[in-house]
Amino acid sequence: QKEVEQNSGPLSVPEGAIASLNCTYSDRGSQSFFWYRQYSGKSPELIMFIYSNGDKEDGRFTAQLNKASQYVSLLIRDSQPSDSATYLCAVNGATNKLIFGTGTLLAVQP
Amino acid sequence: NAGVMQNPRHLVRRRGQEARLRCSPMKGHSHVYWYRQLPEEGLKFMVYLQKENIIDESGMPKERFSAEFPKEGPSILRIQQVVRGDSAAYFCASSRPEDSPLHFGNGTRLTVT
């Protein structure tokens, strides 16, 4: 079992729709959870982090965490073509390093 | 406020040569992480360093790879006797001691011919 799992996609949504990205993790001791966005050929860019169960909202982005289910999600409201990218879920592991999933490719269709 | 600085952006080496990748963390950050990303794959953790200390090198290949973060100067990831399979993007990230989010540099794209 991979430490952090994501559906590789592509996830295709129409412009203006809600994109829902999901992630599961295996280490119950993980305390910190992150979403990064990576455009093709570019470096990862931090979008959101969440430490507590529940929802955390920042503009069009909402991160959701359920530690009991070991599940993290990212919702993107009013999706725009510029949101098209690979979204990486990351979870802190031993020694506080981040363990990344392989990413979900999101394609927002105009 | 300068971000994480990596150089060179692109590096071409022939098989058997050495590659040296440099990373200067963000101002105020004393923790440095190196990750490798192969085409169409995720980020793989390699090593985590603080000044003059290797904290976690569980992701480093046992041979040919080494990393350091000296008291003065940038962190260096060194790959000796490169092989074609070392071709990848190498990303450095930094963080503050009390803060988990990592901030990434632009990466070094290593090509081994």
Short mmCIF file of C-alpha atoms in Angstrom, two decimals:
data_model
loop_
_atom_site.label_atom_id
_atom_site.label_comp_id
_atom_site.label_asym_id
_atom_site.label_seq_id
_atom_site.Cartn_x
_atom_site.Cartn_y
_atom_site.Cartn_z
CA GLN A 1 0.00 0.00 0.00
CA LYS A 2 1.34 3.40 -0.98
CA GLU A 3 1.72 5.92 1.82
CA VAL A 4 -0.27 8.59 -0.01
CA GLU A 5 -2.68 7.64 -2.78
CA GLN A 6 -4.37 9.77 -5.38
CA ASN A 7 -6.29 8.99 -8.53
CA SER A 8 -3.99 9.99 -11.38
CA GLY A 9 -6.87 11.22 -13.53
CA PRO A 10 -7.24 13.08 -15.72
CA LEU A 11 -10.20 14.65 -13.99
CA SER A 12 -12.09 16.71 -16.53
CA VAL A 13 -14.59 19.35 -15.42
CA PRO A 14 -16.34 22.15 -17.31
CA GLU A 15 -15.46 25.74 -16.58
CA GLY A 16 -17.44 27.06 -13.61
CA ALA A 17 -18.00 23.62 -12.08
CA ILE A 18 -16.68 22.28 -8.78
CA ALA A 19 -13.59 20.08 -9.03
CA SER A 20 -13.18 17.50 -6.28
CA LEU A 21 -9.75 16.00 -5.68
CA ASN A 22 -9.24 13.17 -3.23
CA CYS A 23 -6.36 11.66 -1.31
CA THR A 24 -5.96 8.84 1.21
CA TYR A 25 -2.99 8.18 3.46
CA SER A 26 -1.78 5.20 5.43
CA ASP A 27 -0.01 6.65 8.49
CA ARG A 28 -2.52 7.32 11.27
CA GLY A 29 0.11 9.37 13.08
CA SER A 30 0.20 12.04 10.38
CA GLN A 31 -0.75 15.47 11.66
CA SER A 32 -0.25 17.86 8.76
CA PHE A 33 -1.77 17.75 5.29
CA PHE A 34 -1.00 19.83 2.26
CA TRP A 35 -2.17 20.47 -1.28
CA TYR A 36 0.26 21.66 -3.91
CA ARG A 37 -0.41 22.65 -7.49
CA GLN A 38 2.15 21.90 -10.19
CA TYR A 39 1.94 23.19 -13.73
CA SER A 40 3.74 21.18 -16.39
CA GLY A 41 7.47 21.84 -16.24
CA LYS A 42 7.18 24.01 -13.15
CA SER A 43 7.80 23.58 -9.44
CA PRO A 44 5.11 22.68 -6.87
CA GLU A 45 3.25 25.63 -5.39
CA LEU A 46 1.57 25.44 -1.98
CA ILE A 47 -2.19 25.99 -2.18
CA MET A 48 -3.48 24.98 1.23
CA PHE A 49 -2.64 23.14 4.40
CA ILE A 50 -4.91 21.70 7.05
CA TYR A 51 -4.16 20.27 10.48
CA SER A 52 -7.58 19.69 12.07
CA ASN A 53 -10.58 17.60 11.13
CA GLY A 54 -13.21 19.47 9.17
CA ASP A 55 -13.14 22.07 6.44
CA LYS A 56 -10.80 24.96 5.77
CA GLU A 57 -11.71 27.53 3.15
CA ASP A 58 -9.48 29.96 1.28
CA GLY A 59 -11.10 31.78 -1.60
CA ARG A 60 -12.27 29.25 -4.18
CA PHE A 61 -10.43 26.42 -2.43
CA THR A 62 -11.70 24.24 0.41
CA ALA A 63 -9.61 21.54 2.05
CA GLN A 64 -11.40 18.79 3.95
CA LEU A 65 -9.80 16.42 6.44
CA ASN A 66 -11.20 13.27 8.02
CA LYS A 67 -8.53 11.64 10.16
CA ALA A 68 -10.75 8.72 11.16
CA SER A 69 -11.10 7.78 7.50
CA GLN A 70 -7.55 8.90 6.66
CA TYR A 71 -8.95 11.01 3.87
CA VAL A 72 -8.12 14.48 2.58
CA SER A 73 -9.85 16.32 -0.22
CA LEU A 74 -9.59 19.59 -2.09
CA LEU A 75 -12.59 21.30 -3.63
CA ILE A 76 -12.13 24.00 -6.24
CA ARG A 77 -15.23 26.08 -6.83
CA ASP A 78 -15.92 27.98 -10.04
CA SER A 79 -13.12 26.10 -11.81
CA GLN A 80 -11.18 28.08 -14.38
CA PRO A 81 -9.02 26.87 -17.29
CA SER A 82 -6.05 28.34 -15.41
CA ASP A 83 -6.70 25.77 -12.66
CA SER A 84 -5.67 23.03 -15.10
CA ALA A 85 -2.61 21.45 -13.50
CA THR A 86 -1.50 18.46 -11.45
CA TYR A 87 -2.59 18.61 -7.82
CA LEU A 88 -0.31 16.93 -5.31
CA CYS A 89 -1.45 15.77 -1.91
CA ALA A 90 1.26 15.65 0.76
CA VAL A 91 1.28 14.28 4.29
CA ASN A 92 3.92 14.73 6.95
CA GLY A 93 5.85 11.61 7.80
CA ALA A 94 8.55 10.69 10.25
CA THR A 95 11.06 13.51 10.90
CA ASN A 96 8.48 15.94 9.49
CA LYS A 97 9.39 15.28 5.87
CA LEU A 98 6.49 15.46 3.43
CA ILE A 99 5.36 12.35 1.58
CA PHE A 100 3.69 13.14 -1.73
CA GLY A 101 1.09 11.31 -3.74
CA THR A 102 1.62 10.91 -7.46
CA GLY A 103 -0.85 13.70 -8.18
CA THR A 104 -4.16 14.12 -9.97
CA LEU A 105 -4.21 15.85 -13.34
CA LEU A 106 -7.10 18.32 -13.52
CA ALA A 107 -8.34 19.58 -16.88
CA VAL A 108 -10.87 22.40 -16.86
CA GLN A 109 -12.68 22.60 -20.18
CA PRO A 110 -13.65 26.12 -21.41
CA ASN B 1 11.85 38.38 -0.08
CA ALA B 2 13.72 35.95 -2.29
CA GLY B 3 12.33 32.46 -2.54
CA VAL B 4 14.24 29.20 -2.61
CA MET B 5 17.03 29.58 -5.14
CA GLN B 6 18.33 26.61 -7.09
CA ASN B 7 21.06 26.50 -9.67
CA PRO B 8 21.71 25.59 -12.30
CA ARG B 9 18.22 25.41 -13.83
CA HIS B 10 19.42 22.91 -16.42
CA LEU B 11 22.44 20.64 -16.21
CA VAL B 12 23.72 18.25 -18.85
CA ARG B 13 26.26 15.62 -17.93
CA ARG B 14 27.76 12.67 -19.74
CA ARG B 15 27.61 9.26 -18.13
CA GLY B 16 30.32 8.93 -15.49
CA GLN B 17 30.62 12.63 -14.74
CA GLU B 18 29.68 14.34 -11.49
CA ALA B 19 26.64 16.56 -11.00
CA ARG B 20 26.50 19.22 -8.29
CA LEU B 21 23.15 20.87 -7.58
CA ARG B 22 22.89 23.91 -5.32
CA CYS B 23 20.09 25.23 -3.17
CA SER B 24 19.82 28.37 -1.06
CA PRO B 25 16.80 28.30 1.27
CA MET B 26 14.40 31.17 1.82
CA LYS B 27 15.53 33.81 4.27
CA GLY B 28 14.77 32.65 7.79
CA HIS B 29 14.50 28.99 6.80
CA SER B 30 16.99 26.57 8.27
CA HIS B 31 15.52 23.27 7.05
CA VAL B 32 16.26 21.99 3.55
CA TYR B 33 14.71 19.05 1.72
CA TRP B 34 15.67 17.49 -1.60
CA TYR B 35 13.15 15.70 -3.82
CA ARG B 36 13.48 13.97 -7.17
CA GLN B 37 10.77 13.85 -9.80
CA LEU B 38 10.90 11.53 -12.78
CA PRO B 39 8.76 12.31 -15.84
CA GLU B 40 5.06 11.60 -15.19
CA GLU B 41 5.82 10.62 -11.59
CA GLY B 42 5.38 12.16 -8.18
CA LEU B 43 7.92 13.79 -5.93
CA LYS B 44 10.17 11.31 -4.15
CA PHE B 45 11.80 12.37 -0.91
CA MET B 46 15.56 12.06 -0.87
CA VAL B 47 17.08 13.84 2.12
CA TYR B 48 16.31 16.35 4.87
CA LEU B 49 19.07 18.55 6.27
CA GLN B 50 19.57 21.28 8.80
CA LYS B 51 22.74 23.34 9.04
CA GLU B 52 25.67 20.91 9.30
CA ASN B 53 23.34 17.99 10.04
CA ILE B 54 21.63 15.29 7.99
CA ILE B 55 18.33 14.62 9.72
CA ASP B 56 16.81 12.01 7.40
CA GLU B 57 18.47 10.44 4.37
CA SER B 58 16.11 7.50 4.05
CA GLY B 59 15.31 8.37 0.42
CA MET B 60 18.88 8.68 -0.79
CA PRO B 61 20.31 5.91 -2.97
CA LYS B 62 23.05 4.12 -1.04
CA GLU B 63 25.75 4.80 -3.61
CA ARG B 64 26.88 7.81 -5.64
CA PHE B 65 24.52 10.32 -3.94
CA SER B 66 25.45 12.65 -1.11
CA ALA B 67 24.13 15.88 0.35
CA GLU B 68 25.38 18.57 2.66
CA PHE B 69 24.22 21.83 4.15
CA PRO B 70 27.27 23.61 5.53
CA LYS B 71 27.28 26.34 8.13
CA GLU B 72 27.96 28.87 5.39
CA GLY B 73 26.71 28.63 1.84
CA PRO B 74 24.07 26.67 -0.01
CA SER B 75 23.01 23.08 0.35
CA ILE B 76 24.64 20.81 -2.21
CA LEU B 77 23.28 17.60 -3.71
CA ARG B 78 26.10 15.69 -5.33
CA ILE B 79 25.72 12.80 -7.73
CA GLN B 80 28.89 10.99 -8.66
CA GLN B 81 29.36 8.88 -11.81
CA VAL B 82 25.95 9.79 -13.19
CA VAL B 83 23.95 7.27 -15.19
CA ARG B 84 21.04 7.82 -17.59
CA GLY B 85 18.58 6.81 -14.89
CA ASP B 86 19.62 9.86 -12.86
CA SER B 87 17.97 12.12 -15.45
CA ALA B 88 15.18 13.86 -13.58
CA ALA B 89 14.06 17.12 -12.05
CA TYR B 90 15.59 17.71 -8.64
CA PHE B 91 13.67 20.05 -6.38
CA CYS B 92 14.87 21.68 -3.21
CA ALA B 93 12.43 22.95 -0.59
CA SER B 94 12.90 24.82 2.65
CA SER B 95 10.90 25.51 5.77
CA ARG B 96 11.18 27.26 9.11
CA PRO B 97 11.79 25.05 12.13
CA GLU B 98 8.34 25.61 13.59
CA ASP B 99 6.42 25.48 10.33
CA SER B 100 5.65 22.44 8.22
CA PRO B 101 4.77 23.88 4.78
CA LEU B 102 7.60 23.44 2.34
CA HIS B 103 8.41 26.11 -0.20
CA PHE B 104 9.97 24.82 -3.38
CA GLY B 105 12.64 26.19 -5.65
CA ASN B 106 12.34 26.11 -9.43
CA GLY B 107 14.28 22.88 -9.65
CA THR B 108 17.31 21.64 -11.56
CA ARG B 109 16.63 19.55 -14.64
CA LEU B 110 19.44 17.04 -14.96
CA THR B 111 19.96 15.32 -18.28
CA VAL B 112 22.52 12.54 -18.56
CA THR B 113 23.66 11.77 -22.10
#
